[in-house]
mmCIF file of C-alpha atoms and ligand atoms in Angstrom:
data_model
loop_
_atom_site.group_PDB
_atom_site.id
_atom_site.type_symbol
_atom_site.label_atom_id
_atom_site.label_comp_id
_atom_site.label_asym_id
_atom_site.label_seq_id
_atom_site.Cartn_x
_atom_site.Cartn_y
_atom_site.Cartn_z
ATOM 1 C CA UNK A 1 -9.864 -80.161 28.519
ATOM 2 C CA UNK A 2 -8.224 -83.273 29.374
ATOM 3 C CA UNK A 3 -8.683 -83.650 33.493
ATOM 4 C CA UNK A 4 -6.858 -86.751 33.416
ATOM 5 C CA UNK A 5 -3.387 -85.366 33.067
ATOM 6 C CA UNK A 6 -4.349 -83.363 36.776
ATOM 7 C CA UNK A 7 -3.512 -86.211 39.717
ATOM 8 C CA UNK A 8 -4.114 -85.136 43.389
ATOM 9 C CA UNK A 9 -0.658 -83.528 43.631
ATOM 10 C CA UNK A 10 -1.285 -80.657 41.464
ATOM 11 C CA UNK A 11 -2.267 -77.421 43.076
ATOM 12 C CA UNK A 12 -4.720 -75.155 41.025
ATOM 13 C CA UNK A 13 -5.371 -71.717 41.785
ATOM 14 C CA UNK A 14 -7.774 -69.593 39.533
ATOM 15 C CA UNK A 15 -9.987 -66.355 39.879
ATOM 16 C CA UNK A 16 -11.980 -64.166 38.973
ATOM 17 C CA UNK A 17 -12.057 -60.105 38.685
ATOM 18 C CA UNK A 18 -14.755 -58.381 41.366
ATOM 19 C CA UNK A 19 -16.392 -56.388 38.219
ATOM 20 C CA UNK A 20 -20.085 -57.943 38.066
ATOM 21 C CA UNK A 21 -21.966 -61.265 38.615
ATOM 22 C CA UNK A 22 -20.634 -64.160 36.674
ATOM 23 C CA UNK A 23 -22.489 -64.988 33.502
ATOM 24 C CA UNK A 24 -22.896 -68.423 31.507
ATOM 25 C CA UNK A 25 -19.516 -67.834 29.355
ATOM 26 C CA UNK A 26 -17.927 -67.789 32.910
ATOM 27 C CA UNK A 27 -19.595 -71.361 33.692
ATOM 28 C CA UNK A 28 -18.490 -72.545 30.311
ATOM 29 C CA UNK A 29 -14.880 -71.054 30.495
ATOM 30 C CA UNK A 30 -13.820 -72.194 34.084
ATOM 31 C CA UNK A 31 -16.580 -72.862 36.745
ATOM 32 C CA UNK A 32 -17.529 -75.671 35.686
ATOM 33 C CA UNK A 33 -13.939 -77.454 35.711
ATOM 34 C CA UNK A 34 -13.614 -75.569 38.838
ATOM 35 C CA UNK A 35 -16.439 -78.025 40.466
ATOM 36 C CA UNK A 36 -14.735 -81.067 39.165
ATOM 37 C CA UNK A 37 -11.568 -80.387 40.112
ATOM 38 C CA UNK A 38 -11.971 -79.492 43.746
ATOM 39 C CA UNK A 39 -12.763 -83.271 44.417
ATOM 40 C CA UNK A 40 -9.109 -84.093 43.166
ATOM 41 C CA UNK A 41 -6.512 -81.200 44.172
ATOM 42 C CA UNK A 42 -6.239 -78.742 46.476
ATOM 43 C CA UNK A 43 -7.663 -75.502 44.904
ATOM 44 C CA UNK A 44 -7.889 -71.643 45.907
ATOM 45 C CA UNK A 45 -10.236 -69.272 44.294
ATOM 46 C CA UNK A 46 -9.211 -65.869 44.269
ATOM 47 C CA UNK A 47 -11.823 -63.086 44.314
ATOM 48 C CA UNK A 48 -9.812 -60.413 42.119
ATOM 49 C CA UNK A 49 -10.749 -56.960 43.928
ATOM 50 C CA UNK A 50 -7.256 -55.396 43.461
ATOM 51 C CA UNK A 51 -6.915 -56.285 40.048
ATOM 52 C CA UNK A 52 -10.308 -55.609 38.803
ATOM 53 C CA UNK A 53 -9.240 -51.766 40.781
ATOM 54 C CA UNK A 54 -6.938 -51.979 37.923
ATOM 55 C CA UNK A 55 -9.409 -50.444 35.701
ATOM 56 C CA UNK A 56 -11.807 -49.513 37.873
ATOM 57 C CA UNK A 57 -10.637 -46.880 40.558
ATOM 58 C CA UNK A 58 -13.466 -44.647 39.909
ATOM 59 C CA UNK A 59 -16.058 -47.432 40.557
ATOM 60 C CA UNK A 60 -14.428 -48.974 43.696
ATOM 61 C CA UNK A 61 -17.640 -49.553 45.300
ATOM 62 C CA UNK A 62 -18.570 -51.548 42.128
ATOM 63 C CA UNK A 63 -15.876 -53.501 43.003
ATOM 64 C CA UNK A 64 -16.278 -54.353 46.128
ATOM 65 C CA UNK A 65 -19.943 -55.036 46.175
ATOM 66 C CA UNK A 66 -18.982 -57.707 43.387
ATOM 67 C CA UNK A 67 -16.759 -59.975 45.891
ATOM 68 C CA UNK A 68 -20.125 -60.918 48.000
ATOM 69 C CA UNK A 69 -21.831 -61.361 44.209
ATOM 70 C CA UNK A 70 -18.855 -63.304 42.691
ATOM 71 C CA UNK A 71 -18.740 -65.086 46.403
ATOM 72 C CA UNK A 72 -22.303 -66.266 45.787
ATOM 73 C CA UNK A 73 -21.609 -67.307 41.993
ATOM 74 C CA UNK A 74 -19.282 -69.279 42.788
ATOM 75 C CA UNK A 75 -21.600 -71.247 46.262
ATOM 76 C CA UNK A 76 -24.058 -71.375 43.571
ATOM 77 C CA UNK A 77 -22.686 -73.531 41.380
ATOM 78 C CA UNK A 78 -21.216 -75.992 43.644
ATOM 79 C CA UNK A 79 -18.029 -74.879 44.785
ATOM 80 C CA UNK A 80 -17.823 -76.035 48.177
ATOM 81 C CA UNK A 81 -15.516 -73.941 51.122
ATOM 82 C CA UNK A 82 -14.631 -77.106 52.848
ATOM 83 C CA UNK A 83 -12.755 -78.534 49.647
ATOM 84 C CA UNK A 84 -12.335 -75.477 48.063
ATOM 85 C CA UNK A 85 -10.382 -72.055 49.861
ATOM 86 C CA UNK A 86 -12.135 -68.791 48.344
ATOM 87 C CA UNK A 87 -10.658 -65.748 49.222
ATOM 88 C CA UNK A 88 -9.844 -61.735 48.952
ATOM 89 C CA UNK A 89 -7.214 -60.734 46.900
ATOM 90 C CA UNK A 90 -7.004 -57.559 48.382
ATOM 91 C CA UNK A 91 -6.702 -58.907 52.174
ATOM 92 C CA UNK A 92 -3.853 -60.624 51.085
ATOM 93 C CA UNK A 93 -0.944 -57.901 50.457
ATOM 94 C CA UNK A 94 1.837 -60.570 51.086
ATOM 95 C CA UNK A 95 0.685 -60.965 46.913
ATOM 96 C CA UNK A 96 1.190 -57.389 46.303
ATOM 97 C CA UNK A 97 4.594 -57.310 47.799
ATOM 98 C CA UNK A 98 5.747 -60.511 45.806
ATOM 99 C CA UNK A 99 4.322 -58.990 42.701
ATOM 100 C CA UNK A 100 6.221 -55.216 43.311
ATOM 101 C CA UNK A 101 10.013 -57.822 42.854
ATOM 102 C CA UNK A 102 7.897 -59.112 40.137
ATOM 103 C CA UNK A 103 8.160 -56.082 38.096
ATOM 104 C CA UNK A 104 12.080 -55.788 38.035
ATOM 105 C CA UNK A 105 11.959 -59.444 36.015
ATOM 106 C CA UNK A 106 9.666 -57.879 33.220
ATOM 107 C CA UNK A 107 9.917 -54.886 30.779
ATOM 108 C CA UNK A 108 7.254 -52.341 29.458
ATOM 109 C CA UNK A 109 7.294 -53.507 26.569
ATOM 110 C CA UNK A 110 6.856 -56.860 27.643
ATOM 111 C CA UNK A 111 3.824 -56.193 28.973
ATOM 112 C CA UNK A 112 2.375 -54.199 26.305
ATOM 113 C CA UNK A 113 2.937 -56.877 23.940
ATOM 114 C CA UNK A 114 1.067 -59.233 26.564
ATOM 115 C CA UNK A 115 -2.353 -60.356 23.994
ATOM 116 C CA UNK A 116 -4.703 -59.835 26.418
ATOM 117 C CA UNK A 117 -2.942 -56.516 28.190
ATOM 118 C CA UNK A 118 -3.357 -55.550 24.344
ATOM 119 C CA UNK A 119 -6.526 -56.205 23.497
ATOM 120 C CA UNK A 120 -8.033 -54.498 26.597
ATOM 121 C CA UNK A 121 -5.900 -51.335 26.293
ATOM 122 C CA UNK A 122 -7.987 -50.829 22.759
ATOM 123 C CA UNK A 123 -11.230 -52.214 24.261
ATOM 124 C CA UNK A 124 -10.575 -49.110 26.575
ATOM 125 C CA UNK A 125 -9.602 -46.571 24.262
ATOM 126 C CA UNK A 126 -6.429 -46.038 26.625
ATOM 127 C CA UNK A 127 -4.278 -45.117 23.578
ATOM 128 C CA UNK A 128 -1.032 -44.243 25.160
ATOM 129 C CA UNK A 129 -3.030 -42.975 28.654
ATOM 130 C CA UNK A 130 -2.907 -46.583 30.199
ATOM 131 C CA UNK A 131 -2.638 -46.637 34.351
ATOM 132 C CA UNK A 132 -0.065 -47.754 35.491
ATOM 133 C CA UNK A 133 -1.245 -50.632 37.509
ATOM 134 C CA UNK A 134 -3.270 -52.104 34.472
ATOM 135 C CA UNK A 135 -0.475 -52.660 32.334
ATOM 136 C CA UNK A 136 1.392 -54.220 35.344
ATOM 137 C CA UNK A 137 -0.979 -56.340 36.383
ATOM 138 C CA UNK A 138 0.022 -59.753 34.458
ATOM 139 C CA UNK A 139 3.076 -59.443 37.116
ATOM 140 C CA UNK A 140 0.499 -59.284 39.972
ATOM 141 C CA UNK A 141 -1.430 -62.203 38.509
ATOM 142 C CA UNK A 142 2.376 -64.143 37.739
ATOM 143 C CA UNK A 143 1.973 -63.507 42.320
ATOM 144 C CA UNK A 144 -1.373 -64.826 42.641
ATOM 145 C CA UNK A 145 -0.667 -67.928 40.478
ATOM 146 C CA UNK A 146 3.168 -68.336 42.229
ATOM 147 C CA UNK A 147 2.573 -67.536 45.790
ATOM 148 C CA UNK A 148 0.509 -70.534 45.658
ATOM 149 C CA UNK A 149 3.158 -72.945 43.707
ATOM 150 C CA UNK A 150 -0.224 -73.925 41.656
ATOM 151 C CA UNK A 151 0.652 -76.041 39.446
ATOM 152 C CA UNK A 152 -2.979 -75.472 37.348
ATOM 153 C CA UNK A 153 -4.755 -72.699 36.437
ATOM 154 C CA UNK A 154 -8.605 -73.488 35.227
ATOM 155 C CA UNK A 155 -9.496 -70.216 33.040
ATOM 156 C CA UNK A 156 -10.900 -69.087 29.872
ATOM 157 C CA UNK A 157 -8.287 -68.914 26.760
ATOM 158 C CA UNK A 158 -7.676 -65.316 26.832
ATOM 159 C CA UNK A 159 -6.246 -65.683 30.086
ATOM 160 C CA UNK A 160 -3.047 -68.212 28.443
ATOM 161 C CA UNK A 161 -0.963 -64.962 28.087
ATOM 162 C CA UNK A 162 -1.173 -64.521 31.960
ATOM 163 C CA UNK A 163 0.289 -67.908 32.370
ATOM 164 C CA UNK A 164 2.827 -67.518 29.597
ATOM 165 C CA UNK A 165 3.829 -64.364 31.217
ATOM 166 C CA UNK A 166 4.049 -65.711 34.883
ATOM 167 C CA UNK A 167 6.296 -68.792 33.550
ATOM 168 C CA UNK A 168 8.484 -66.187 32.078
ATOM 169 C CA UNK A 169 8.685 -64.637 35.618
ATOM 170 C CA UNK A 170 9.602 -68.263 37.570
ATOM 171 C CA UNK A 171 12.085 -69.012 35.275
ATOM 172 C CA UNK A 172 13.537 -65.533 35.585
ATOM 173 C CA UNK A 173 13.441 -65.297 39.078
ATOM 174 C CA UNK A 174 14.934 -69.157 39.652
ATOM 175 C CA UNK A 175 17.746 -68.364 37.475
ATOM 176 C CA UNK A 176 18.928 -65.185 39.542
ATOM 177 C CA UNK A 177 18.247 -66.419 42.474
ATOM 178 C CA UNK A 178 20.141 -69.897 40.941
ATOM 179 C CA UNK A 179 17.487 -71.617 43.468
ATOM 180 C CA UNK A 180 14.198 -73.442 42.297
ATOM 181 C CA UNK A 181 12.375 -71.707 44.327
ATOM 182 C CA UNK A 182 8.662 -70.736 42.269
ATOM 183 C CA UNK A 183 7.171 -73.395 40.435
ATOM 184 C CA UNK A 184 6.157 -72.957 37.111
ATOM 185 C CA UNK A 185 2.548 -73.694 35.818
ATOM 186 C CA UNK A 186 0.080 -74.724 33.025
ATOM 187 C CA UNK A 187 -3.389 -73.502 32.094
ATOM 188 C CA UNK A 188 -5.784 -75.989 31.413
ATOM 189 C CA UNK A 189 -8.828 -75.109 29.142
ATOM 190 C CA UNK A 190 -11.791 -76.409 28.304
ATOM 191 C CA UNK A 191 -11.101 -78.167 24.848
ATOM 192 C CA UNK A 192 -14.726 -76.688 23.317
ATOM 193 C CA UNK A 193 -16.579 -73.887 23.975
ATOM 194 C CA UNK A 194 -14.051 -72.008 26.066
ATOM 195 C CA UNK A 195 -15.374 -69.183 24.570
ATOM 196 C CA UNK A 196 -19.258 -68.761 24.778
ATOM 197 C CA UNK A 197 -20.372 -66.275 22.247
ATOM 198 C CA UNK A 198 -22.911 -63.699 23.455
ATOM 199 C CA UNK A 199 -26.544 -64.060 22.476
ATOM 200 C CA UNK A 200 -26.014 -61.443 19.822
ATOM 201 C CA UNK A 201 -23.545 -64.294 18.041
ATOM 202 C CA UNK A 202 -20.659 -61.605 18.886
ATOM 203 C CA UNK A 203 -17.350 -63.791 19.371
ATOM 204 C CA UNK A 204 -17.462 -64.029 23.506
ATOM 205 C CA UNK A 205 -20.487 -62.840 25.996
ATOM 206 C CA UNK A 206 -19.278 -59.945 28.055
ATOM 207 C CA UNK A 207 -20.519 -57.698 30.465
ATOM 208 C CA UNK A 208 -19.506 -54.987 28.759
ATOM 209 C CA UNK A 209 -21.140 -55.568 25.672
ATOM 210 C CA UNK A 210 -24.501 -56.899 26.806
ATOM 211 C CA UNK A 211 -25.040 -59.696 25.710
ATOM 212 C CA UNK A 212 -24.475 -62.131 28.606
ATOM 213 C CA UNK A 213 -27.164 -64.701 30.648
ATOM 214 C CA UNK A 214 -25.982 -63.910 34.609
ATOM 215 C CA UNK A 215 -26.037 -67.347 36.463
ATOM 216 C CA UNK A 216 -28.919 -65.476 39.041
ATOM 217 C CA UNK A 217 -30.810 -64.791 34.957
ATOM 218 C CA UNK A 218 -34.714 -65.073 36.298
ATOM 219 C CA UNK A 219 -36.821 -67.199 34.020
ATOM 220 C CA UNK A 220 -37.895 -64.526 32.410
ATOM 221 C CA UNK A 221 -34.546 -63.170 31.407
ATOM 222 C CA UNK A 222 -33.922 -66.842 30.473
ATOM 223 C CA UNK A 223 -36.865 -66.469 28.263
ATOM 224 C CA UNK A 224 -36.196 -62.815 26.572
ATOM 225 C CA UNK A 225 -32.311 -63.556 25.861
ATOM 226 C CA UNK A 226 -33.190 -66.893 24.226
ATOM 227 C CA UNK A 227 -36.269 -65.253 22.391
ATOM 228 C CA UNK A 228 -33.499 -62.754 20.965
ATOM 229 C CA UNK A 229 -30.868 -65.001 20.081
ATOM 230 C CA UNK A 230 -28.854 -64.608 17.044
ATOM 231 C CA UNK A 231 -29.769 -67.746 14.756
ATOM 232 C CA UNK A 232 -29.035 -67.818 10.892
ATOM 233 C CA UNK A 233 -30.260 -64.309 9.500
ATOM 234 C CA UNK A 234 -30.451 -66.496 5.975
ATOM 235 C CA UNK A 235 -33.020 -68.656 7.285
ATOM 236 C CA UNK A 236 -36.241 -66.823 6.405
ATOM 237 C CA UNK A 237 -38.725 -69.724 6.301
ATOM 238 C CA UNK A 238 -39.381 -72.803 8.040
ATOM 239 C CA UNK A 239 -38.809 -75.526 4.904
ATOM 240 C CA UNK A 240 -35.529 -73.279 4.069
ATOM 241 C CA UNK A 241 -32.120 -75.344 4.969
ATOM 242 C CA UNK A 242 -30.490 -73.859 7.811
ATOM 243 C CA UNK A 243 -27.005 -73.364 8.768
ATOM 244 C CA UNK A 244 -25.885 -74.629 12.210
ATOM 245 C CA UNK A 245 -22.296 -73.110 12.368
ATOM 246 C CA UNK A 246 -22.398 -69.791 13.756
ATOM 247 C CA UNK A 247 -25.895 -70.310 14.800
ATOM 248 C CA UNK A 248 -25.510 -69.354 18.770
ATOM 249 C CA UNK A 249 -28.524 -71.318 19.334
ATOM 250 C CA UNK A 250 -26.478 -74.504 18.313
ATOM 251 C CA UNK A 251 -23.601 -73.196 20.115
ATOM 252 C CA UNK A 252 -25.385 -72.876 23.362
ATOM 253 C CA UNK A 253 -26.879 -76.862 22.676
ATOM 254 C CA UNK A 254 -23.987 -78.040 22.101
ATOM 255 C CA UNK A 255 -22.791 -76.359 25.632
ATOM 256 C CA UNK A 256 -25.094 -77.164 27.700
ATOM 257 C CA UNK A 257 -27.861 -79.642 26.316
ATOM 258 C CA UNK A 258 -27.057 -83.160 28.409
ATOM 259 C CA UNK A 259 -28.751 -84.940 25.134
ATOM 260 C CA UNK A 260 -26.307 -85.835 22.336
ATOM 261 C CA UNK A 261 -28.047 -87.653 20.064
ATOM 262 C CA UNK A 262 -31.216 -84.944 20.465
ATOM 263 C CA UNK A 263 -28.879 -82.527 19.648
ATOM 264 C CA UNK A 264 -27.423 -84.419 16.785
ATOM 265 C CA UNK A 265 -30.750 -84.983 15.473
ATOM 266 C CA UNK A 266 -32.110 -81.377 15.565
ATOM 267 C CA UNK A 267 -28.647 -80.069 13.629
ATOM 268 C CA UNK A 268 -29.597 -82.603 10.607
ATOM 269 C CA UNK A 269 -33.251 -81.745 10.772
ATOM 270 C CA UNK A 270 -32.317 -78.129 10.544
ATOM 271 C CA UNK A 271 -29.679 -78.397 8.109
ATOM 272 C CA UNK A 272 -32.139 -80.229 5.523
ATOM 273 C CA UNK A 273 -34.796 -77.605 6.340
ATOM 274 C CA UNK A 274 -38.483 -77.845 7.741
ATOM 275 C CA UNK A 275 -36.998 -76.812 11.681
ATOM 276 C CA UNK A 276 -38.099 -73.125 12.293
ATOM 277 C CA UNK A 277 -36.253 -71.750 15.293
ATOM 278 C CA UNK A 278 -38.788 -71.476 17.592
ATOM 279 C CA UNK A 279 -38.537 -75.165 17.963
ATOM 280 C CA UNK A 280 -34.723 -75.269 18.388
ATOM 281 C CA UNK A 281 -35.014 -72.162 20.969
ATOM 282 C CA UNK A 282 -37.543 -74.001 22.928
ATOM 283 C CA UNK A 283 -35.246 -77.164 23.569
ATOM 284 C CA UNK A 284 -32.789 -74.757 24.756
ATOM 285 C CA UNK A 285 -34.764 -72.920 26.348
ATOM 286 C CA UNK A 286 -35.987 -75.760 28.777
ATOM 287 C CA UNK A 287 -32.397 -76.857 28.773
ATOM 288 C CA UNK A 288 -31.345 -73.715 30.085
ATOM 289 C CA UNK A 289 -34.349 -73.158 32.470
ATOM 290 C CA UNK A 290 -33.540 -76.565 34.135
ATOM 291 C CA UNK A 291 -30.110 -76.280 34.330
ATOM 292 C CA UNK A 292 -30.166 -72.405 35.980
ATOM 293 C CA UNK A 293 -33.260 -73.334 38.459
ATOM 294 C CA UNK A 294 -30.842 -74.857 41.120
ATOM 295 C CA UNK A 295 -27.878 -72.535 40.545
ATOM 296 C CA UNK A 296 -30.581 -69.210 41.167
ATOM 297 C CA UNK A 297 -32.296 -71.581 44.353
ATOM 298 C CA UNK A 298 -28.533 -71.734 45.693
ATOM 299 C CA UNK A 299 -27.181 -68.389 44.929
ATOM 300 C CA UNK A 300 -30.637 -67.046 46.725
ATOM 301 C CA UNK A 301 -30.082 -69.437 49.675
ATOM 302 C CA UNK A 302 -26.481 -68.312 50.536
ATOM 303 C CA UNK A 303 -27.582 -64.376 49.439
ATOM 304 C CA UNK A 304 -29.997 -64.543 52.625
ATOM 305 C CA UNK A 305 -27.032 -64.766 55.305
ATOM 306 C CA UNK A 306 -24.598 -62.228 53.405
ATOM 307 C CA UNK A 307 -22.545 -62.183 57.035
ATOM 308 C CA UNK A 308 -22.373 -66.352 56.667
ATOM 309 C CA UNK A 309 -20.927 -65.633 53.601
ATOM 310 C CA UNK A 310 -18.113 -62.891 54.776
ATOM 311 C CA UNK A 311 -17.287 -65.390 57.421
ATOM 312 C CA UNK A 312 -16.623 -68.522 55.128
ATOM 313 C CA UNK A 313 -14.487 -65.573 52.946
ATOM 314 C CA UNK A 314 -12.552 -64.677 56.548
ATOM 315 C CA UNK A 315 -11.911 -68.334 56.828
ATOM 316 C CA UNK A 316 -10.269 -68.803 53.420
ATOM 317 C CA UNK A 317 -8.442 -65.663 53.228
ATOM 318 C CA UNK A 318 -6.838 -66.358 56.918
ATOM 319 C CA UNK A 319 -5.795 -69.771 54.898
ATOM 320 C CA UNK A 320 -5.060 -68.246 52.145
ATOM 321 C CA UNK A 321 -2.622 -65.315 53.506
ATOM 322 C CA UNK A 322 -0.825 -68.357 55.809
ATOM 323 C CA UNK A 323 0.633 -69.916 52.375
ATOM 324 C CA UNK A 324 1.437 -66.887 50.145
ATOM 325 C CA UNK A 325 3.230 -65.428 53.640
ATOM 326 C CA UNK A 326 5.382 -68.475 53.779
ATOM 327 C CA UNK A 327 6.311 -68.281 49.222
ATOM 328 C CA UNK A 328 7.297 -65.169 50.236
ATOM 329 C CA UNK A 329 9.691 -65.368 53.036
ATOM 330 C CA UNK A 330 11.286 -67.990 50.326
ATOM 331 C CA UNK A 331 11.771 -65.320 47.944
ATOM 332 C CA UNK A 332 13.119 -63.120 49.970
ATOM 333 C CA UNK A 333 15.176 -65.430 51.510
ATOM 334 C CA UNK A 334 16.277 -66.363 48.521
ATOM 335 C CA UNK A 335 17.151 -62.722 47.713
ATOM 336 C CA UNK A 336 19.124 -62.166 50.771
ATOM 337 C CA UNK A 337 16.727 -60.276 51.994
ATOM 338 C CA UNK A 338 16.002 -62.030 55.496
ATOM 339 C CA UNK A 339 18.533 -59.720 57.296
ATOM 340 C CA UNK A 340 17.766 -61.194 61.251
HETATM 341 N N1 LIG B 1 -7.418 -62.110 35.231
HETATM 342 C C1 LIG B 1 -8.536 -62.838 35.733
HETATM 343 C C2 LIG B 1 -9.817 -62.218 35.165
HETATM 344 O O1 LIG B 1 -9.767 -61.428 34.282
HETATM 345 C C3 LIG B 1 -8.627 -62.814 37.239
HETATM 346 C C4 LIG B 1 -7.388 -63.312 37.920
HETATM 347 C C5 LIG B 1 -6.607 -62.596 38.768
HETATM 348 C C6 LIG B 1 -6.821 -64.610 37.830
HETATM 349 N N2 LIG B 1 -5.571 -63.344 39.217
HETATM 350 C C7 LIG B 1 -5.671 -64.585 38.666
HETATM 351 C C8 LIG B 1 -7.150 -65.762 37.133
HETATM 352 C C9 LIG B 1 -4.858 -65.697 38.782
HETATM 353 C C10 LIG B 1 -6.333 -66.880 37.257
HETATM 354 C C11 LIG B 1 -5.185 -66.839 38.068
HETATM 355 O O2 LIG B 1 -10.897 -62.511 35.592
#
């Protein structure tokens, strides 16, 4: 990711779907540049409740016990409410209503050739039995991003769809309204490892397949997920070379160890054999327990004063609903629509 090209005037709005805790590929994907970049811009974190409901109405108490969860994620890594505004989607229906004029600007099948919209559809076995809301709900994220006028969106690469799909939207809606009146964005991802693999060496960690580290992991599930991670099946013996692509364990060094050169070093060592992988899961090991230890001490600081929490959400939504109120009275000005 290149941070430089993102000066002080850009406006970044990013978020995540209410559907369980946040896990290491999250930190890797987006909260991470998330941190960084609230010292420079303006930013608003969304907590996705409506569209996680998408795909989820049968497990809407799921969903909303996840916004105090993702709420705490997100404290617990360093994302501060006084430079950051975190609120809840679904408090906010100014972004539903922008979203519903939305949908005249894009087609069905549009959205079912949206990558992402595509992929989970089969993830989901929804065949042709897809609700209604989930396929629509690139137009309700094109809201999110626009009623904002963000400028950046911080996410994981499977999201770049979304934000090809909401510039499609802005330049739609400018030209028949013949006004500039939504502002069209860019995604910015992390240049490597913007896709964590899960500790089974499967292409990305996911919830739904199991194979994720949560950022509240206790040691101990530190310790188990790193004991079971996928290495190089070939490499049977100690003095046997070793193969470092693929190998998650590299992966996750690469990621996260602060120590180049160490890194560097174990990679050759392992290559030219004599490094069994007890030795290379240990330095991650540490690497990881260090680097979770004050994430889990935060997350169970905040997690003591849930109603601390809902107030600090209160706060930023109230901010939050101010700004996409006023995009919209634009568009519907804009529309013709502000009758008296
Ligand atoms: N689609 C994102 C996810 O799957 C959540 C999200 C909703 C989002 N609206 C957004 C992300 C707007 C970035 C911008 O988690």
């Amino acid at each position: 990711m290149n941070l430089d090209t993102i000066s002080s005037q850009d406006i970044i709005l990013t978020g995540d779907r209410t559907t369980g805790q946040l896990h290491l590929g999250h930190y890797v994907g987006s909260l991470r540049n998330r941190v960084i970049l609230q010292e420079r811009c303006a930013q608003f974190l969304l907590l996705a409740d409506a569209q996680a409901l998408t795909d989820n109405m049968g497990n809407y108490l799921k969903v909303r016990d996840n916004v105090l969860q993702v709420a705490l994620d997100y404290l617990a890594v360093g994302i501060d409410p006084a430079k950051s505004t975190i609120f809840i989607q679904s408090l906010v229906p100014e972004l539903t209503e922008l979203a519903s004029y939305y949908l005249n600007l894009v087609t069905v099948a549009r959205l079912e050739r949206n990558p992402t919209i595509k992929d989970e559809i089969k993830q989901r076995g929804y065949e042709r039995d897809i609700p209604a809301g989930f396929l629509t709900y690139p137009a309700a994220q094109a809201a999110d991003i626009t009623a904002f006028k963000a400028t950046i969106v911080p996410v994981g690469d499977d999201q770049i769809p979304m934000i090809e799909q909401t510039n499609e939207i802005v330049r739609r809606f400018n030209a028949s309204v013949d006004q500039p009146v939504l502002v069209e964005t860019r995604a910015v991802v992390p240049e490597v490892g913007s896709r964590l693999p899960g500790i089974d060496g499967k292409a990305k960690m996911s919830k739904s397949l199991g194979n994720t580290i949560t950022l509240s992991a206790s040691p101990d599930d530190i310790r188990q997920a790193v004991k079971m991670m996928y290495t190089d099946p070939t490499h049977l013996r100690v003095a046997d070379p070793g193969q470092v692509e693929g190998n998650v364990v590299f992966t996750y060094l690469d990621a996260f160890h602060p120590d180049r050169e160490l890194v560097q070093g174990l990679k050759d060592h392992y290559r030219r054999g004599g490094l069994g992988d007890t030795v290379i899961k240990k330095h991650l090991e540490d690497c990881l327990q260090e680097m979770l230890a004050p994430i889990r001490a935060r997350r169970e600081h905040y997690a003591q004063d849930p109603s601390a929490v809902l107030e600090m959400l209160k706060t930023g939504t109230r901010r939050a609903r101010d700004v996409a109120a006023r995009t919209l009275s634009e568009v519907k000005a804009a529309m013709g629509l502000n009758y008296y």
